Coordinates of C-alpha atoms in Angstrom, one line a residue:
M1 CA 0.0 0.0 0.0
R2 CA 2.8 2.4 0.9
E3 CA 4.6 1.7 -2.3
I4 CA 1.5 2.3 -4.4
S5 CA 0.9 5.5 -2.5
K6 CA 4.4 6.7 -3.2
R7 CA 4.0 5.7 -6.9
T8 CA 0.7 7.6 -7.2
K9 CA 2.3 10.7 -5.6
S10 CA 5.2 10.5 -8.0
E11 CA 2.8 10.2 -11.0
N12 CA 0.8 13.2 -9.8
E13 CA 4.0 15.2 -9.6
R14 CA 5.1 14.3 -13.1
I15 CA 1.6 15.1 -14.5
N16 CA 1.5 18.4 -12.7
L17 CA 4.9 19.3 -14.2
L18 CA 3.7 18.5 -17.7
V19 CA 0.4 20.5 -17.2
F20 CA 2.3 23.4 -15.6
I21 CA 4.8 23.6 -18.4
F22 CA 2.1 23.2 -21.1
A23 CA -0.1 25.9 -19.4
T24 CA 2.9 28.3 -19.1
L25 CA 3.7 27.8 -22.8
M26 CA 0.1 28.5 -23.8
D27 CA 0.1 31.6 -21.6
A28 CA 3.3 32.8 -23.3
F29 CA 1.8 32.3 -26.8
F30 CA -1.3 34.3 -25.8
V31 CA 0.8 37.1 -24.4
V32 CA 3.1 37.3 -27.4
G33 CA 0.2 36.9 -29.9
Y34 CA -2.0 39.5 -28.4
L35 CA 0.7 42.1 -27.8
Q36 CA 1.7 41.6 -31.4
D37 CA -1.8 42.1 -32.6
A38 CA -2.1 45.3 -30.5
S39 CA 1.1 46.6 -31.9
V40 CA -0.2 46.4 -35.5
G41 CA -3.6 47.7 -34.6
N42 CA -5.6 44.5 -35.0
I43 CA -6.9 44.8 -31.4
S44 CA -6.9 47.6 -28.9
W45 CA -4.1 48.0 -26.3
T46 CA -6.8 48.0 -23.6
Y47 CA -8.0 44.5 -24.6
A48 CA -4.4 43.2 -25.0
I49 CA -3.6 44.5 -21.5
I50 CA -6.7 42.7 -20.1
V51 CA -5.5 39.5 -21.6
V52 CA -2.0 39.9 -20.3
A53 CA -3.4 40.7 -16.8
V54 CA -5.6 37.6 -16.8
V55 CA -2.6 35.5 -17.9
A56 CA -0.3 37.0 -15.3
V57 CA -2.7 36.4 -12.4
G58 CA -3.3 32.8 -13.5
L59 CA 0.4 32.1 -14.0
L60 CA 1.3 33.6 -10.6
I61 CA -1.2 31.3 -8.9
N62 CA 0.1 28.3 -10.8
V63 CA 3.7 29.0 -9.9
V64 CA 2.9 29.5 -6.2
L65 CA 0.9 26.3 -6.0
Y66 CA 3.5 24.2 -7.9
I67 CA 6.4 25.5 -5.9
R68 CA 4.7 24.8 -2.6
N69 CA 3.7 21.3 -3.6
H70 CA 4.7 19.6 -6.8
G71 CA 1.9 17.1 -6.4
S72 CA -0.7 19.6 -5.4
V73 CA -4.3 18.6 -6.4
A74 CA -5.2 22.3 -6.2
L75 CA -2.9 23.0 -9.2
R76 CA -5.2 21.3 -11.7
H77 CA -8.2 23.3 -10.5
A78 CA -6.2 26.5 -10.6
V79 CA -5.1 25.8 -14.2
M80 CA -8.6 24.9 -15.2
V81 CA -10.2 28.0 -13.7
G82 CA -7.4 30.3 -14.9
Y83 CA -7.5 29.0 -18.4
G84 CA -11.4 29.0 -18.4
V85 CA -11.4 32.7 -17.5
L86 CA -8.8 33.4 -20.2
Y87 CA -10.7 31.4 -22.7
A88 CA -13.9 33.4 -21.9
V89 CA -12.0 36.7 -22.4
I90 CA -10.5 35.8 -25.7
M91 CA -13.8 34.3 -27.0
Y92 CA -15.7 37.5 -26.5
G93 CA -13.0 40.0 -27.6
A94 CA -11.0 38.3 -30.4
N95 CA -11.5 39.3 -34.0
S96 CA -11.2 35.7 -35.2
D97 CA -14.1 33.3 -35.5
L98 CA -11.7 30.3 -35.0
V99 CA -10.6 31.3 -31.5
F100 CA -12.9 28.6 -30.0
I101 CA -10.3 25.9 -31.0
A102 CA -8.1 27.2 -28.1
A103 CA -10.1 25.0 -25.8
F104 CA -8.9 21.7 -27.3
P105 CA -5.2 21.7 -26.3
M106 CA -5.8 22.2 -22.6
A107 CA -8.8 19.9 -22.5
S108 CA -6.6 17.2 -24.1
I109 CA -3.7 17.6 -21.6
F110 CA -6.2 17.3 -18.7
I111 CA -6.8 13.7 -19.7
L112 CA -3.5 12.8 -18.0
Y113 CA -5.2 13.2 -14.6
F114 CA -7.5 10.2 -15.1
D115 CA -10.1 12.3 -13.2
F116 CA -13.5 12.0 -14.9
A117 CA -15.3 14.5 -12.5
F118 CA -12.6 17.0 -13.2
I119 CA -12.7 16.6 -16.9
L120 CA -16.5 16.7 -16.9
R121 CA -16.5 20.1 -15.0
S122 CA -13.9 21.4 -17.5
S123 CA -15.9 20.2 -20.5
I124 CA -19.2 21.7 -19.2
G125 CA -17.5 25.0 -18.6
L126 CA -16.1 25.2 -22.1
I127 CA -19.4 24.2 -23.6
V128 CA -21.3 26.8 -21.6
I129 CA -18.8 29.5 -22.8
N130 CA -19.3 28.5 -26.4
V131 CA -23.1 28.4 -26.1
A132 CA -23.0 31.9 -24.6
Y133 CA -20.8 33.0 -27.4
V134 CA -23.2 31.7 -30.0
V135 CA -26.2 33.3 -28.3
R136 CA -24.2 36.6 -28.2
C137 CA -23.5 36.4 -32.0
V138 CA -27.2 35.7 -32.7
V139 CA -28.3 38.6 -30.6
N140 CA -25.8 41.0 -32.2
G141 CA -26.3 39.6 -35.6
K142 CA -22.5 39.6 -36.1
M143 CA -19.6 37.2 -35.7
N144 CA -16.5 38.2 -33.8
S145 CA -14.8 39.0 -37.2
G146 CA -17.6 41.5 -37.9
I147 CA -19.3 39.6 -40.7
D148 CA -22.9 38.7 -40.6
I149 CA -23.7 35.6 -38.6
T150 CA -23.4 32.3 -40.5
T151 CA -25.7 29.7 -39.0
S152 CA -23.7 26.8 -40.4
T153 CA -20.5 28.1 -38.9
L154 CA -22.0 28.5 -35.5
I155 CA -23.6 25.0 -35.6
L156 CA -20.3 23.6 -36.7
Q157 CA -18.5 25.4 -33.8
L158 CA -21.0 24.0 -31.2
A159 CA -20.9 20.5 -32.7
T160 CA -17.1 20.5 -32.8
V161 CA -16.8 21.6 -29.2
V162 CA -19.5 19.4 -27.8
L163 CA -18.4 16.3 -29.6
T164 CA -14.7 16.9 -28.7
M165 CA -15.6 17.3 -25.1
V166 CA -17.7 14.1 -25.2
V167 CA -14.8 12.2 -26.6
V168 CA -12.4 13.6 -24.1
C169 CA -14.8 12.6 -21.2
A170 CA -15.2 9.1 -22.6
I171 CA -11.5 8.7 -23.0
T172 CA -10.9 9.9 -19.5
K173 CA -13.5 7.6 -18.0
L174 CA -12.1 4.6 -19.8
A175 CA -8.5 5.5 -18.9
A176 CA -9.6 6.0 -15.2
Q177 CA -11.3 2.6 -15.2
L178 CA -8.3 0.8 -16.7
N179 CA -6.0 2.6 -14.2
S180 CA -8.2 1.6 -11.3
E181 CA -8.2 -2.0 -12.5
K182 CA -4.5 -1.9 -12.8
V183 CA -4.1 -0.7 -9.2
S184 CA -6.6 -3.2 -8.0
R185 CA -4.6 -6.0 -9.6
A186 CA -1.4 -4.7 -8.1
L187 CA -3.0 -4.7 -4.6
T188 CA -4.3 -8.2 -5.1
N189 CA -0.9 -9.5 -6.3
Q190 CA 0.8 -7.7 -3.4
Q191 CA -1.7 -9.3 -0.9
K192 CA -1.1 -12.7 -2.4
S193 CA 2.6 -12.3 -2.1
E194 CA 2.4 -11.2 1.5
T195 CA 0.1 -14.2 2.3
L196 CA 2.4 -16.6 0.6
L197 CA 5.4 -15.2 2.4
E198 CA 3.6 -15.5 5.7
E199 CA 2.8 -19.1 4.9
I200 CA 6.4 -19.9 4.0
L201 CA 7.6 -18.3 7.2
H202 CA 5.1 -20.2 9.2
I203 CA 6.1 -23.5 7.6
S204 CA 9.7 -22.7 8.1
K205 CA 9.1 -22.0 11.8
Q206 CA 7.3 -25.2 12.3
V207 CA 10.0 -27.2 10.6
K208 CA 12.6 -25.6 12.9
E209 CA 10.5 -26.4 15.9
N210 CA 10.0 -30.0 14.9
S211 CA 13.7 -30.6 14.0

């Protein structure tokens, strides 16, 4: 049990490191991209600064949590909430109609946690943001790019996001089940080994006593 617990802790630390690095790289891309867009006049400096501020706050929280405890469970939730807020900001302020695809990389990396409830919450959050975006476009009669709304484009966006999140949830649930079965088999084998060892020691003790 102790060995399995240590192994689980080590796995959490490795996954947290990967997620932390990936989230930091994504943040860096957003900062560079939005500052570049602002410098050439594609977006306002006010909007770019808001994006940078959201990134900075989220990154600071992630760094503090990771430094305090490499295996922190809170880190995954901090990354999820921080990225969710950032995703909402860029969804409603970007000039591109393809910005919704920014949800997929982070949703994919979350699969590593084998935590279905966590992935489900993340997926629901991303879907809600996209539904709200579509409703906003319909009400305004315009897409983010400024063109008139295209029903087929909005339907395709929702279908892509929803189906992708469903697949991610299904993969996570299956992976979690397989991982649980693997741990269960390991515990069973360990218990059998301990029982066998006890029997051998008991027999050995009886032989010594009778000799």
